[in-house]
């Protein structure tokens, strides 16, 4: 009985923290005004950008002090791209380019985003991930990054993946923030030279889970803003 009460107390405490975090981070810095993806044909790159009412990238998560329960904030581009376009095996789900910040861990072991000659201490710096999202009713945001069993030999990940059992890649594309805009530049060959896809824009609060097998490893717990209003992916790539 004491164990059940203790577990319930921990659960309620976690829920309270998560709710307060979501409320704290909801601001104009995550309220989307505009989203745009532009294919710069002369350079062979595509520029992805989200404009917000406030200051893009100014708000970063407060450190939790551990991986389990670590908060993640994101500016996310859900797309109609196929998983195989960005280096995964073909699987169901929504391919998204997520620009994230999380001070409790570093999941870009190949990249030194803060240029201090250390490769494991810059998770708080805004950086990109390719992920495959799928519907997940276990979390309040209704989505999570798709997981797999480590023994599954059918799974294919890009060589730049961070080594987690999720459809996630750490491609190292440059991310910049200036005033109300966050941008990332993607070489076209890194997405199968596709430029005819649809996309949307989302800002969200996510959280890591390493202790509860009934929850996803990385789930979306609150969606702050959706560019289209309904996640219908109505936008087309602009060609320049």
JSON list of C-alpha atoms in Angstrom, two decimals:
[
{"chain": "A", "resi": 1, "resn": "UNK", "atom": "CA", "xyz": [0.00, 0.00, 0.00]},
{"chain": "A", "resi": 2, "resn": "UNK", "atom": "CA", "xyz": [2.83, 2.38, 0.90]},
{"chain": "A", "resi": 3, "resn": "UNK", "atom": "CA", "xyz": [4.51, 1.57, -2.43]},
{"chain": "A", "resi": 4, "resn": "UNK", "atom": "CA", "xyz": [1.32, 2.40, -4.35]},
{"chain": "A", "resi": 5, "resn": "UNK", "atom": "CA", "xyz": [0.95, 5.70, -2.50]},
{"chain": "A", "resi": 6, "resn": "UNK", "atom": "CA", "xyz": [4.59, 6.54, -3.21]},
{"chain": "A", "resi": 7, "resn": "UNK", "atom": "CA", "xyz": [4.18, 5.74, -6.91]},
{"chain": "A", "resi": 8, "resn": "UNK", "atom": "CA", "xyz": [1.01, 7.84, -7.07]},
{"chain": "A", "resi": 9, "resn": "UNK", "atom": "CA", "xyz": [2.76, 10.74, -5.35]},
{"chain": "A", "resi": 10, "resn": "UNK", "atom": "CA", "xyz": [5.64, 10.57, -7.84]},
{"chain": "A", "resi": 11, "resn": "UNK", "atom": "CA", "xyz": [3.18, 10.42, -10.76]},
{"chain": "A", "resi": 12, "resn": "UNK", "atom": "CA", "xyz": [1.18, 13.41, -9.51]},
{"chain": "A", "resi": 13, "resn": "UNK", "atom": "CA", "xyz": [4.39, 15.35, -8.90]},
{"chain": "A", "resi": 14, "resn": "UNK", "atom": "CA", "xyz": [5.58, 14.60, -12.44]},
{"chain": "A", "resi": 15, "resn": "UNK", "atom": "CA", "xyz": [2.23, 15.68, -13.91]},
{"chain": "A", "resi": 16, "resn": "UNK", "atom": "CA", "xyz": [2.33, 18.92, -11.90]},
{"chain": "A", "resi": 17, "resn": "UNK", "atom": "CA", "xyz": [5.86, 19.70, -13.12]},
{"chain": "A", "resi": 18, "resn": "UNK", "atom": "CA", "xyz": [4.94, 18.91, -16.73]},
{"chain": "A", "resi": 19, "resn": "UNK", "atom": "CA", "xyz": [1.84, 21.11, -16.59]},
{"chain": "A", "resi": 20, "resn": "UNK", "atom": "CA", "xyz": [3.72, 24.02, -15.05]},
{"chain": "A", "resi": 21, "resn": "UNK", "atom": "CA", "xyz": [6.46, 23.70, -17.66]},
{"chain": "A", "resi": 22, "resn": "UNK", "atom": "CA", "xyz": [3.94, 23.71, -20.50]},
{"chain": "A", "resi": 23, "resn": "UNK", "atom": "CA", "xyz": [2.19, 26.78, -19.10]},
{"chain": "A", "resi": 24, "resn": "UNK", "atom": "CA", "xyz": [5.50, 28.54, -18.51]},
{"chain": "A", "resi": 25, "resn": "UNK", "atom": "CA", "xyz": [6.77, 28.03, -22.05]},
{"chain": "A", "resi": 26, "resn": "UNK", "atom": "CA", "xyz": [3.55, 28.99, -23.83]},
{"chain": "A", "resi": 27, "resn": "UNK", "atom": "CA", "xyz": [4.25, 32.52, -25.11]},
{"chain": "A", "resi": 28, "resn": "UNK", "atom": "CA", "xyz": [4.59, 34.64, -28.23]},
{"chain": "A", "resi": 29, "resn": "UNK", "atom": "CA", "xyz": [8.02, 33.06, -28.71]},
{"chain": "A", "resi": 30, "resn": "UNK", "atom": "CA", "xyz": [6.18, 29.92, -29.80]},
{"chain": "A", "resi": 31, "resn": "UNK", "atom": "CA", "xyz": [3.16, 31.54, -31.47]},
{"chain": "A", "resi": 32, "resn": "UNK", "atom": "CA", "xyz": [3.58, 30.99, -35.22]},
{"chain": "A", "resi": 33, "resn": "UNK", "atom": "CA", "xyz": [2.90, 33.83, -37.63]},
{"chain": "A", "resi": 34, "resn": "UNK", "atom": "CA", "xyz": [4.27, 32.24, -40.77]},
{"chain": "A", "resi": 35, "resn": "UNK", "atom": "CA", "xyz": [6.09, 29.15, -42.03]},
{"chain": "A", "resi": 36, "resn": "UNK", "atom": "CA", "xyz": [8.00, 28.87, -45.30]},
{"chain": "A", "resi": 37, "resn": "UNK", "atom": "CA", "xyz": [10.28, 26.44, -47.10]},
{"chain": "A", "resi": 38, "resn": "UNK", "atom": "CA", "xyz": [12.22, 27.81, -50.08]},
{"chain": "A", "resi": 39, "resn": "UNK", "atom": "CA", "xyz": [14.28, 25.79, -52.55]},
{"chain": "A", "resi": 40, "resn": "UNK", "atom": "CA", "xyz": [17.31, 27.86, -53.59]},
{"chain": "A", "resi": 41, "resn": "UNK", "atom": "CA", "xyz": [17.97, 26.09, -56.90]},
{"chain": "A", "resi": 42, "resn": "UNK", "atom": "CA", "xyz": [21.22, 27.97, -57.65]},
{"chain": "A", "resi": 43, "resn": "UNK", "atom": "CA", "xyz": [22.72, 26.75, -54.36]},
{"chain": "A", "resi": 44, "resn": "UNK", "atom": "CA", "xyz": [21.16, 23.30, -54.19]},
{"chain": "A", "resi": 45, "resn": "UNK", "atom": "CA", "xyz": [19.77, 23.95, -50.70]},
{"chain": "A", "resi": 46, "resn": "UNK", "atom": "CA", "xyz": [16.38, 24.43, -49.11]},
{"chain": "A", "resi": 47, "resn": "UNK", "atom": "CA", "xyz": [15.80, 27.06, -46.44]},
{"chain": "A", "resi": 48, "resn": "UNK", "atom": "CA", "xyz": [13.18, 26.25, -43.81]},
{"chain": "A", "resi": 49, "resn": "UNK", "atom": "CA", "xyz": [11.90, 29.03, -41.57]},
{"chain": "A", "resi": 50, "resn": "UNK", "atom": "CA", "xyz": [9.30, 29.71, -38.91]},
{"chain": "A", "resi": 51, "resn": "UNK", "atom": "CA", "xyz": [8.36, 33.24, -37.91]},
{"chain": "A", "resi": 52, "resn": "UNK", "atom": "CA", "xyz": [6.70, 33.84, -34.53]},
{"chain": "A", "resi": 53, "resn": "UNK", "atom": "CA", "xyz": [5.02, 36.77, -32.81]},
{"chain": "A", "resi": 54, "resn": "UNK", "atom": "CA", "xyz": [7.83, 37.04, -30.26]},
{"chain": "A", "resi": 55, "resn": "UNK", "atom": "CA", "xyz": [11.52, 36.12, -30.43]},
{"chain": "A", "resi": 56, "resn": "UNK", "atom": "CA", "xyz": [12.29, 32.78, -32.04]},
{"chain": "A", "resi": 57, "resn": "UNK", "atom": "CA", "xyz": [14.67, 30.60, -30.04]},
{"chain": "A", "resi": 58, "resn": "UNK", "atom": "CA", "xyz": [14.91, 33.01, -27.12]},
{"chain": "A", "resi": 59, "resn": "UNK", "atom": "CA", "xyz": [13.12, 30.64, -24.74]},
{"chain": "A", "resi": 60, "resn": "UNK", "atom": "CA", "xyz": [14.94, 27.41, -23.91]},
{"chain": "A", "resi": 61, "resn": "UNK", "atom": "CA", "xyz": [13.96, 24.69, -21.42]},
{"chain": "A", "resi": 62, "resn": "UNK", "atom": "CA", "xyz": [14.91, 24.85, -17.77]},
{"chain": "A", "resi": 63, "resn": "UNK", "atom": "CA", "xyz": [17.26, 22.04, -16.82]},
{"chain": "A", "resi": 64, "resn": "UNK", "atom": "CA", "xyz": [15.66, 19.10, -15.02]},
{"chain": "A", "resi": 65, "resn": "UNK", "atom": "CA", "xyz": [18.98, 17.66, -13.88]},
{"chain": "A", "resi": 66, "resn": "UNK", "atom": "CA", "xyz": [18.47, 14.21, -15.36]},
{"chain": "A", "resi": 67, "resn": "UNK", "atom": "CA", "xyz": [17.53, 12.48, -18.62]},
{"chain": "A", "resi": 68, "resn": "UNK", "atom": "CA", "xyz": [14.26, 10.99, -17.35]},
{"chain": "A", "resi": 69, "resn": "UNK", "atom": "CA", "xyz": [11.68, 13.76, -17.56]},
{"chain": "A", "resi": 70, "resn": "UNK", "atom": "CA", "xyz": [14.04, 16.11, -19.40]},
{"chain": "A", "resi": 71, "resn": "UNK", "atom": "CA", "xyz": [12.10, 18.89, -21.18]},
{"chain": "A", "resi": 72, "resn": "UNK", "atom": "CA", "xyz": [12.50, 19.52, -24.91]},
{"chain": "A", "resi": 73, "resn": "UNK", "atom": "CA", "xyz": [11.22, 22.53, -26.83]},
{"chain": "A", "resi": 74, "resn": "UNK", "atom": "CA", "xyz": [10.79, 22.41, -30.58]},
{"chain": "A", "resi": 75, "resn": "UNK", "atom": "CA", "xyz": [10.01, 24.30, -33.74]},
{"chain": "A", "resi": 76, "resn": "UNK", "atom": "CA", "xyz": [8.83, 21.48, -36.00]},
{"chain": "A", "resi": 77, "resn": "UNK", "atom": "CA", "xyz": [8.12, 21.08, -39.73]},
{"chain": "A", "resi": 78, "resn": "UNK", "atom": "CA", "xyz": [5.86, 18.04, -40.35]},
{"chain": "A", "resi": 79, "resn": "UNK", "atom": "CA", "xyz": [6.15, 17.07, -44.03]},
{"chain": "A", "resi": 80, "resn": "UNK", "atom": "CA", "xyz": [4.85, 14.71, -46.69]},
{"chain": "A", "resi": 81, "resn": "UNK", "atom": "CA", "xyz": [8.38, 13.41, -47.30]},
{"chain": "A", "resi": 82, "resn": "UNK", "atom": "CA", "xyz": [8.92, 9.67, -47.09]},
{"chain": "A", "resi": 83, "resn": "UNK", "atom": "CA", "xyz": [11.19, 8.18, -44.40]},
{"chain": "A", "resi": 84, "resn": "UNK", "atom": "CA", "xyz": [13.43, 6.77, -47.13]},
{"chain": "A", "resi": 85, "resn": "UNK", "atom": "CA", "xyz": [13.96, 10.32, -48.48]},
{"chain": "A", "resi": 86, "resn": "UNK", "atom": "CA", "xyz": [15.94, 11.22, -45.35]},
{"chain": "A", "resi": 87, "resn": "UNK", "atom": "CA", "xyz": [17.81, 7.95, -44.78]},
{"chain": "A", "resi": 88, "resn": "UNK", "atom": "CA", "xyz": [15.40, 5.77, -42.81]},
{"chain": "A", "resi": 89, "resn": "UNK", "atom": "CA", "xyz": [13.84, 2.51, -43.97]},
{"chain": "A", "resi": 90, "resn": "UNK", "atom": "CA", "xyz": [10.32, 2.89, -45.28]},
{"chain": "A", "resi": 91, "resn": "UNK", "atom": "CA", "xyz": [7.93, 2.91, -42.32]},
{"chain": "A", "resi": 92, "resn": "UNK", "atom": "CA", "xyz": [4.58, 4.46, -41.45]},
{"chain": "A", "resi": 93, "resn": "UNK", "atom": "CA", "xyz": [4.46, 7.88, -39.83]},
{"chain": "A", "resi": 94, "resn": "UNK", "atom": "CA", "xyz": [5.07, 11.56, -40.49]},
{"chain": "A", "resi": 95, "resn": "UNK", "atom": "CA", "xyz": [8.58, 12.68, -41.42]},
{"chain": "A", "resi": 96, "resn": "UNK", "atom": "CA", "xyz": [9.34, 15.94, -39.61]},
{"chain": "A", "resi": 97, "resn": "UNK", "atom": "CA", "xyz": [12.31, 18.25, -39.33]},
{"chain": "A", "resi": 98, "resn": "UNK", "atom": "CA", "xyz": [12.47, 19.32, -35.69]},
{"chain": "A", "resi": 99, "resn": "UNK", "atom": "CA", "xyz": [14.61, 22.18, -34.39]},
{"chain": "A", "resi": 100, "resn": "UNK", "atom": "CA", "xyz": [15.08, 21.46, -30.69]},
{"chain": "A", "resi": 101, "resn": "UNK", "atom": "CA", "xyz": [16.69, 22.66, -27.48]},
{"chain": "A", "resi": 102, "resn": "UNK", "atom": "CA", "xyz": [17.23, 20.53, -24.35]},
{"chain": "A", "resi": 103, "resn": "UNK", "atom": "CA", "xyz": [19.87, 21.35, -21.71]},
{"chain": "A", "resi": 104, "resn": "UNK", "atom": "CA", "xyz": [19.89, 17.98, -19.92]},
{"chain": "A", "resi": 105, "resn": "UNK", "atom": "CA", "xyz": [21.48, 15.90, -22.67]},
{"chain": "A", "resi": 106, "resn": "UNK", "atom": "CA", "xyz": [23.31, 16.06, -25.98]},
{"chain": "A", "resi": 107, "resn": "UNK", "atom": "CA", "xyz": [22.09, 13.94, -28.88]},
{"chain": "A", "resi": 108, "resn": "UNK", "atom": "CA", "xyz": [24.36, 15.29, -31.62]},
{"chain": "A", "resi": 109, "resn": "UNK", "atom": "CA", "xyz": [27.63, 13.42, -30.92]},
{"chain": "A", "resi": 110, "resn": "UNK", "atom": "CA", "xyz": [29.14, 14.34, -34.30]},
{"chain": "A", "resi": 111, "resn": "UNK", "atom": "CA", "xyz": [28.59, 18.07, -34.00]},
{"chain": "A", "resi": 112, "resn": "UNK", "atom": "CA", "xyz": [30.03, 20.81, -31.77]},
{"chain": "A", "resi": 113, "resn": "UNK", "atom": "CA", "xyz": [27.30, 23.45, -31.98]},
{"chain": "A", "resi": 114, "resn": "UNK", "atom": "CA", "xyz": [28.85, 25.84, -29.44]},
{"chain": "A", "resi": 115, "resn": "UNK", "atom": "CA", "xyz": [32.35, 25.40, -30.89]},
{"chain": "A", "resi": 116, "resn": "UNK", "atom": "CA", "xyz": [34.11, 24.74, -27.58]},
{"chain": "A", "resi": 117, "resn": "UNK", "atom": "CA", "xyz": [35.91, 21.60, -28.80]},
{"chain": "A", "resi": 118, "resn": "UNK", "atom": "CA", "xyz": [33.54, 19.41, -26.77]},
{"chain": "A", "resi": 119, "resn": "UNK", "atom": "CA", "xyz": [30.89, 17.35, -28.52]},
{"chain": "A", "resi": 120, "resn": "UNK", "atom": "CA", "xyz": [28.67, 16.31, -25.63]},
{"chain": "A", "resi": 121, "resn": "UNK", "atom": "CA", "xyz": [27.64, 19.54, -23.89]},
{"chain": "A", "resi": 122, "resn": "UNK", "atom": "CA", "xyz": [25.57, 21.62, -26.30]},
{"chain": "A", "resi": 123, "resn": "UNK", "atom": "CA", "xyz": [22.06, 20.16, -26.29]},
{"chain": "A", "resi": 124, "resn": "UNK", "atom": "CA", "xyz": [20.67, 23.56, -25.30]},
{"chain": "A", "resi": 125, "resn": "UNK", "atom": "CA", "xyz": [21.85, 25.08, -28.60]},
{"chain": "A", "resi": 126, "resn": "UNK", "atom": "CA", "xyz": [19.07, 24.93, -31.20]},
{"chain": "A", "resi": 127, "resn": "UNK", "atom": "CA", "xyz": [19.82, 22.04, -33.54]},
{"chain": "A", "resi": 128, "resn": "UNK", "atom": "CA", "xyz": [17.96, 19.87, -36.07]},
{"chain": "A", "resi": 129, "resn": "UNK", "atom": "CA", "xyz": [16.64, 16.33, -36.08]},
{"chain": "A", "resi": 130, "resn": "UNK", "atom": "CA", "xyz": [14.87, 14.30, -38.70]},
{"chain": "A", "resi": 131, "resn": "UNK", "atom": "CA", "xyz": [12.23, 12.26, -36.88]},
{"chain": "A", "resi": 132, "resn": "UNK", "atom": "CA", "xyz": [9.32, 10.02, -37.76]},
{"chain": "A", "resi": 133, "resn": "UNK", "atom": "CA", "xyz": [6.26, 10.95, -35.71]},
{"chain": "A", "resi": 134, "resn": "UNK", "atom": "CA", "xyz": [3.22, 8.78, -35.16]},
{"chain": "A", "resi": 135, "resn": "UNK", "atom": "CA", "xyz": [-0.06, 9.07, -33.33]},
{"chain": "A", "resi": 136, "resn": "UNK", "atom": "CA", "xyz": [0.23, 8.27, -29.64]},
{"chain": "A", "resi": 137, "resn": "UNK", "atom": "CA", "xyz": [-2.70, 8.65, -27.28]},
{"chain": "A", "resi": 138, "resn": "UNK", "atom": "CA", "xyz": [-0.51, 7.94, -24.25]},
{"chain": "A", "resi": 139, "resn": "UNK", "atom": "CA", "xyz": [0.65, 11.56, -24.21]},
{"chain": "A", "resi": 140, "resn": "UNK", "atom": "CA", "xyz": [-1.46, 14.71, -24.09]},
{"chain": "A", "resi": 141, "resn": "UNK", "atom": "CA", "xyz": [0.00, 16.11, -27.32]},
{"chain": "A", "resi": 142, "resn": "UNK", "atom": "CA", "xyz": [-1.10, 13.00, -29.20]},
{"chain": "A", "resi": 143, "resn": "UNK", "atom": "CA", "xyz": [2.23, 12.32, -30.96]},
{"chain": "A", "resi": 144, "resn": "UNK", "atom": "CA", "xyz": [5.56, 10.73, -30.23]},
{"chain": "A", "resi": 145, "resn": "UNK", "atom": "CA", "xyz": [8.75, 9.82, -32.04]},
{"chain": "A", "resi": 146, "resn": "UNK", "atom": "CA", "xyz": [8.37, 6.30, -33.39]},
{"chain": "A", "resi": 147, "resn": "UNK", "atom": "CA", "xyz": [10.41, 3.70, -31.52]},
{"chain": "A", "resi": 148, "resn": "UNK", "atom": "CA", "xyz": [11.70, 0.26, -32.50]},
{"chain": "A", "resi": 149, "resn": "UNK", "atom": "CA", "xyz": [13.33, -2.72, -30.85]},
{"chain": "A", "resi": 150, "resn": "UNK", "atom": "CA", "xyz": [17.11, -2.69, -31.01]},
{"chain": "A", "resi": 151, "resn": "UNK", "atom": "CA", "xyz": [17.07, -6.25, -32.33]},
{"chain": "A", "resi": 152, "resn": "UNK", "atom": "CA", "xyz": [14.92, -5.31, -35.32]},
{"chain": "A", "resi": 153, "resn": "UNK", "atom": "CA", "xyz": [17.20, -5.89, -38.33]},
{"chain": "A", "resi": 154, "resn": "UNK", "atom": "CA", "xyz": [14.76, -4.22, -40.74]},
{"chain": "A", "resi": 155, "resn": "UNK", "atom": "CA", "xyz": [15.41, -0.79, -39.23]},
{"chain": "A", "resi": 156, "resn": "UNK", "atom": "CA", "xyz": [17.68, 1.51, -41.23]},
{"chain": "A", "resi": 157, "resn": "UNK", "atom": "CA", "xyz": [19.00, 4.78, -39.79]},
{"chain": "A", "resi": 158, "resn": "UNK", "atom": "CA", "xyz": [21.28, 7.39, -41.33]},
{"chain": "A", "resi": 159, "resn": "UNK", "atom": "CA", "xyz": [24.91, 7.12, -40.14]},
{"chain": "A", "resi": 160, "resn": "UNK", "atom": "CA", "xyz": [24.48, 10.45, -38.33]},
{"chain": "A", "resi": 161, "resn": "UNK", "atom": "CA", "xyz": [21.82, 9.04, -35.97]},
{"chain": "A", "resi": 162, "resn": "UNK", "atom": "CA", "xyz": [22.44, 9.53, -32.21]},
{"chain": "A", "resi": 163, "resn": "UNK", "atom": "CA", "xyz": [22.20, 5.83, -31.32]},
{"chain": "A", "resi": 164, "resn": "UNK", "atom": "CA", "xyz": [18.75, 5.82, -29.71]},
{"chain": "A", "resi": 165, "resn": "UNK", "atom": "CA", "xyz": [16.05, 3.20, -30.50]},
{"chain": "A", "resi": 166, "resn": "UNK", "atom": "CA", "xyz": [13.89, 5.78, -32.25]},
{"chain": "A", "resi": 167, "resn": "UNK", "atom": "CA", "xyz": [13.47, 6.99, -35.79]},
{"chain": "A", "resi": 168, "resn": "UNK", "atom": "CA", "xyz": [15.69, 10.01, -35.19]},
{"chain": "A", "resi": 169, "resn": "UNK", "atom": "CA", "xyz": [18.68, 11.47, -36.99]},
{"chain": "A", "resi": 170, "resn": "UNK", "atom": "CA", "xyz": [21.08, 14.26, -36.01]},
{"chain": "A", "resi": 171, "resn": "UNK", "atom": "CA", "xyz": [22.01, 15.61, -39.45]},
{"chain": "A", "resi": 172, "resn": "UNK", "atom": "CA", "xyz": [23.99, 18.66, -38.31]},
{"chain": "A", "resi": 173, "resn": "UNK", "atom": "CA", "xyz": [22.30, 21.25, -40.53]},
{"chain": "A", "resi": 174, "resn": "UNK", "atom": "CA", "xyz": [23.00, 24.88, -39.51]},
{"chain": "A", "resi": 175, "resn": "UNK", "atom": "CA", "xyz": [20.26, 26.55, -37.46]},
{"chain": "A", "resi": 176, "resn": "UNK", "atom": "CA", "xyz": [20.09, 30.31, -36.93]},
{"chain": "A", "resi": 177, "resn": "UNK", "atom": "CA", "xyz": [17.79, 32.51, -34.87]},
{"chain": "A", "resi": 178, "resn": "UNK", "atom": "CA", "xyz": [17.30, 36.21, -35.45]},
{"chain": "A", "resi": 179, "resn": "UNK", "atom": "CA", "xyz": [14.52, 38.34, -33.99]},
{"chain": "A", "resi": 180, "resn": "UNK", "atom": "CA", "xyz": [11.24, 36.56, -34.79]},
{"chain": "A", "resi": 181, "resn": "UNK", "atom": "CA", "xyz": [12.67, 33.93, -37.17]},
{"chain": "A", "resi": 182, "resn": "UNK", "atom": "CA", "xyz": [14.34, 30.54, -36.78]},
{"chain": "A", "resi": 183, "resn": "UNK", "atom": "CA", "xyz": [15.90, 29.02, -39.91]},
{"chain": "A", "resi": 184, "resn": "UNK", "atom": "CA", "xyz": [17.66, 25.85, -40.96]},
{"chain": "A", "resi": 185, "resn": "UNK", "atom": "CA", "xyz": [19.46, 25.17, -44.24]},
{"chain": "A", "resi": 186, "resn": "UNK", "atom": "CA", "xyz": [19.19, 21.67, -45.72]},
{"chain": "A", "resi": 187, "resn": "UNK", "atom": "CA", "xyz": [21.27, 20.49, -48.71]},
{"chain": "A", "resi": 188, "resn": "UNK", "atom": "CA", "xyz": [18.81, 19.08, -51.25]},
{"chain": "A", "resi": 189, "resn": "UNK", "atom": "CA", "xyz": [20.76, 15.86, -51.69]},
{"chain": "A", "resi": 190, "resn": "UNK", "atom": "CA", "xyz": [20.21, 15.13, -47.98]},
{"chain": "A", "resi": 191, "resn": "UNK", "atom": "CA", "xyz": [16.49, 14.70, -48.68]},
{"chain": "A", "resi": 192, "resn": "UNK", "atom": "CA", "xyz": [16.62, 12.79, -51.96]},
{"chain": "A", "resi": 193, "resn": "UNK", "atom": "CA", "xyz": [16.54, 16.07, -53.94]},
{"chain": "A", "resi": 194, "resn": "UNK", "atom": "CA", "xyz": [12.83, 16.38, -53.21]},
{"chain": "A", "resi": 195, "resn": "UNK", "atom": "CA", "xyz": [11.26, 19.81, -53.59]},
{"chain": "A", "resi": 196, "resn": "UNK", "atom": "CA", "xyz": [7.63, 18.95, -54.32]},
{"chain": "A", "resi": 197, "resn": "UNK", "atom": "CA", "xyz": [6.52, 18.05, -50.79]},
{"chain": "A", "resi": 198, "resn": "UNK", "atom": "CA", "xyz": [3.92, 19.61, -48.50]},
{"chain": "A", "resi": 199, "resn": "UNK", "atom": "CA", "xyz": [4.63, 20.82, -44.99]},
{"chain": "A", "resi": 200, "resn": "UNK", "atom": "CA", "xyz": [3.29, 22.59, -41.92]},
{"chain": "A", "resi": 201, "resn": "UNK", "atom": "CA", "xyz": [4.71, 24.37, -38.90]},
{"chain": "A", "resi": 202, "resn": "UNK", "atom": "CA", "xyz": [4.30, 23.41, -35.24]},
{"chain": "A", "resi": 203, "resn": "UNK", "atom": "CA", "xyz": [5.77, 24.54, -31.92]},
{"chain": "A", "resi": 204, "resn": "UNK", "atom": "CA", "xyz": [5.66, 22.09, -29.06]},
{"chain": "A", "resi": 205, "resn": "UNK", "atom": "CA", "xyz": [6.76, 20.98, -25.60]},
{"chain": "A", "resi": 206, "resn": "UNK", "atom": "CA", "xyz": [8.16, 17.45, -25.46]},
{"chain": "A", "resi": 207, "resn": "UNK", "atom": "CA", "xyz": [9.56, 15.29, -22.72]},
{"chain": "A", "resi": 208, "resn": "UNK", "atom": "CA", "xyz": [11.97, 12.37, -22.44]},
{"chain": "A", "resi": 209, "resn": "UNK", "atom": "CA", "xyz": [10.93, 9.19, -20.63]},
{"chain": "A", "resi": 210, "resn": "UNK", "atom": "CA", "xyz": [13.35, 6.46, -19.58]},
{"chain": "A", "resi": 211, "resn": "UNK", "atom": "CA", "xyz": [11.50, 4.96, -16.59]},
{"chain": "A", "resi": 212, "resn": "UNK", "atom": "CA", "xyz": [7.92, 4.18, -17.61]},
{"chain": "A", "resi": 213, "resn": "UNK", "atom": "CA", "xyz": [7.42, 1.49, -20.25]},
{"chain": "A", "resi": 214, "resn": "UNK", "atom": "CA", "xyz": [3.83, 2.66, -20.72]},
{"chain": "A", "resi": 215, "resn": "UNK", "atom": "CA", "xyz": [4.98, 6.01, -22.11]},
{"chain": "A", "resi": 216, "resn": "UNK", "atom": "CA", "xyz": [7.01, 6.85, -25.22]},
{"chain": "A", "resi": 217, "resn": "UNK", "atom": "CA", "xyz": [10.71, 7.65, -25.00]},
{"chain": "A", "resi": 218, "resn": "UNK", "atom": "CA", "xyz": [10.07, 11.07, -26.52]},
{"chain": "A", "resi": 219, "resn": "UNK", "atom": "CA", "xyz": [6.48, 12.28, -26.51]},
{"chain": "A", "resi": 220, "resn": "UNK", "atom": "CA", "xyz": [4.72, 15.51, -27.43]},
{"chain": "A", "resi": 221, "resn": "UNK", "atom": "CA", "xyz": [2.94, 16.78, -24.33]},
{"chain": "A", "resi": 222, "resn": "UNK", "atom": "CA", "xyz": [1.70, 20.14, -25.53]},
{"chain": "A", "resi": 223, "resn": "UNK", "atom": "CA", "xyz": [1.31, 21.81, -28.92]},
{"chain": "A", "resi": 224, "resn": "UNK", "atom": "CA", "xyz": [1.62, 25.58, -28.61]},
{"chain": "A", "resi": 225, "resn": "UNK", "atom": "CA", "xyz": [0.85, 26.61, -32.17]},
{"chain": "A", "resi": 226, "resn": "UNK", "atom": "CA", "xyz": [0.09, 25.10, -35.61]},
{"chain": "A", "resi": 227, "resn": "UNK", "atom": "CA", "xyz": [0.65, 27.23, -38.70]},
{"chain": "A", "resi": 228, "resn": "UNK", "atom": "CA", "xyz": [-2.28, 25.74, -40.62]},
{"chain": "A", "resi": 229, "resn": "UNK", "atom": "CA", "xyz": [-4.46, 25.48, -37.54]},
{"chain": "A", "resi": 230, "resn": "UNK", "atom": "CA", "xyz": [-5.25, 21.81, -38.16]},
{"chain": "A", "resi": 231, "resn": "UNK", "atom": "CA", "xyz": [-1.98, 20.09, -39.14]},
{"chain": "A", "resi": 232, "resn": "UNK", "atom": "CA", "xyz": [-3.22, 19.55, -42.69]},
{"chain": "A", "resi": 233, "resn": "UNK", "atom": "CA", "xyz": [0.21, 20.17, -44.31]},
{"chain": "A", "resi": 234, "resn": "UNK", "atom": "CA", "xyz": [-1.23, 22.65, -46.83]},
{"chain": "A", "resi": 235, "resn": "UNK", "atom": "CA", "xyz": [1.97, 24.49, -47.75]},
{"chain": "A", "resi": 236, "resn": "UNK", "atom": "CA", "xyz": [4.11, 23.84, -50.84]},
{"chain": "A", "resi": 237, "resn": "UNK", "atom": "CA", "xyz": [7.82, 24.49, -51.29]},
{"chain": "A", "resi": 238, "resn": "UNK", "atom": "CA", "xyz": [8.60, 27.82, -52.93]},
{"chain": "A", "resi": 239, "resn": "UNK", "atom": "CA", "xyz": [11.10, 27.63, -55.82]},
{"chain": "A", "resi": 240, "resn": "UNK", "atom": "CA", "xyz": [13.67, 30.39, -56.30]}
]
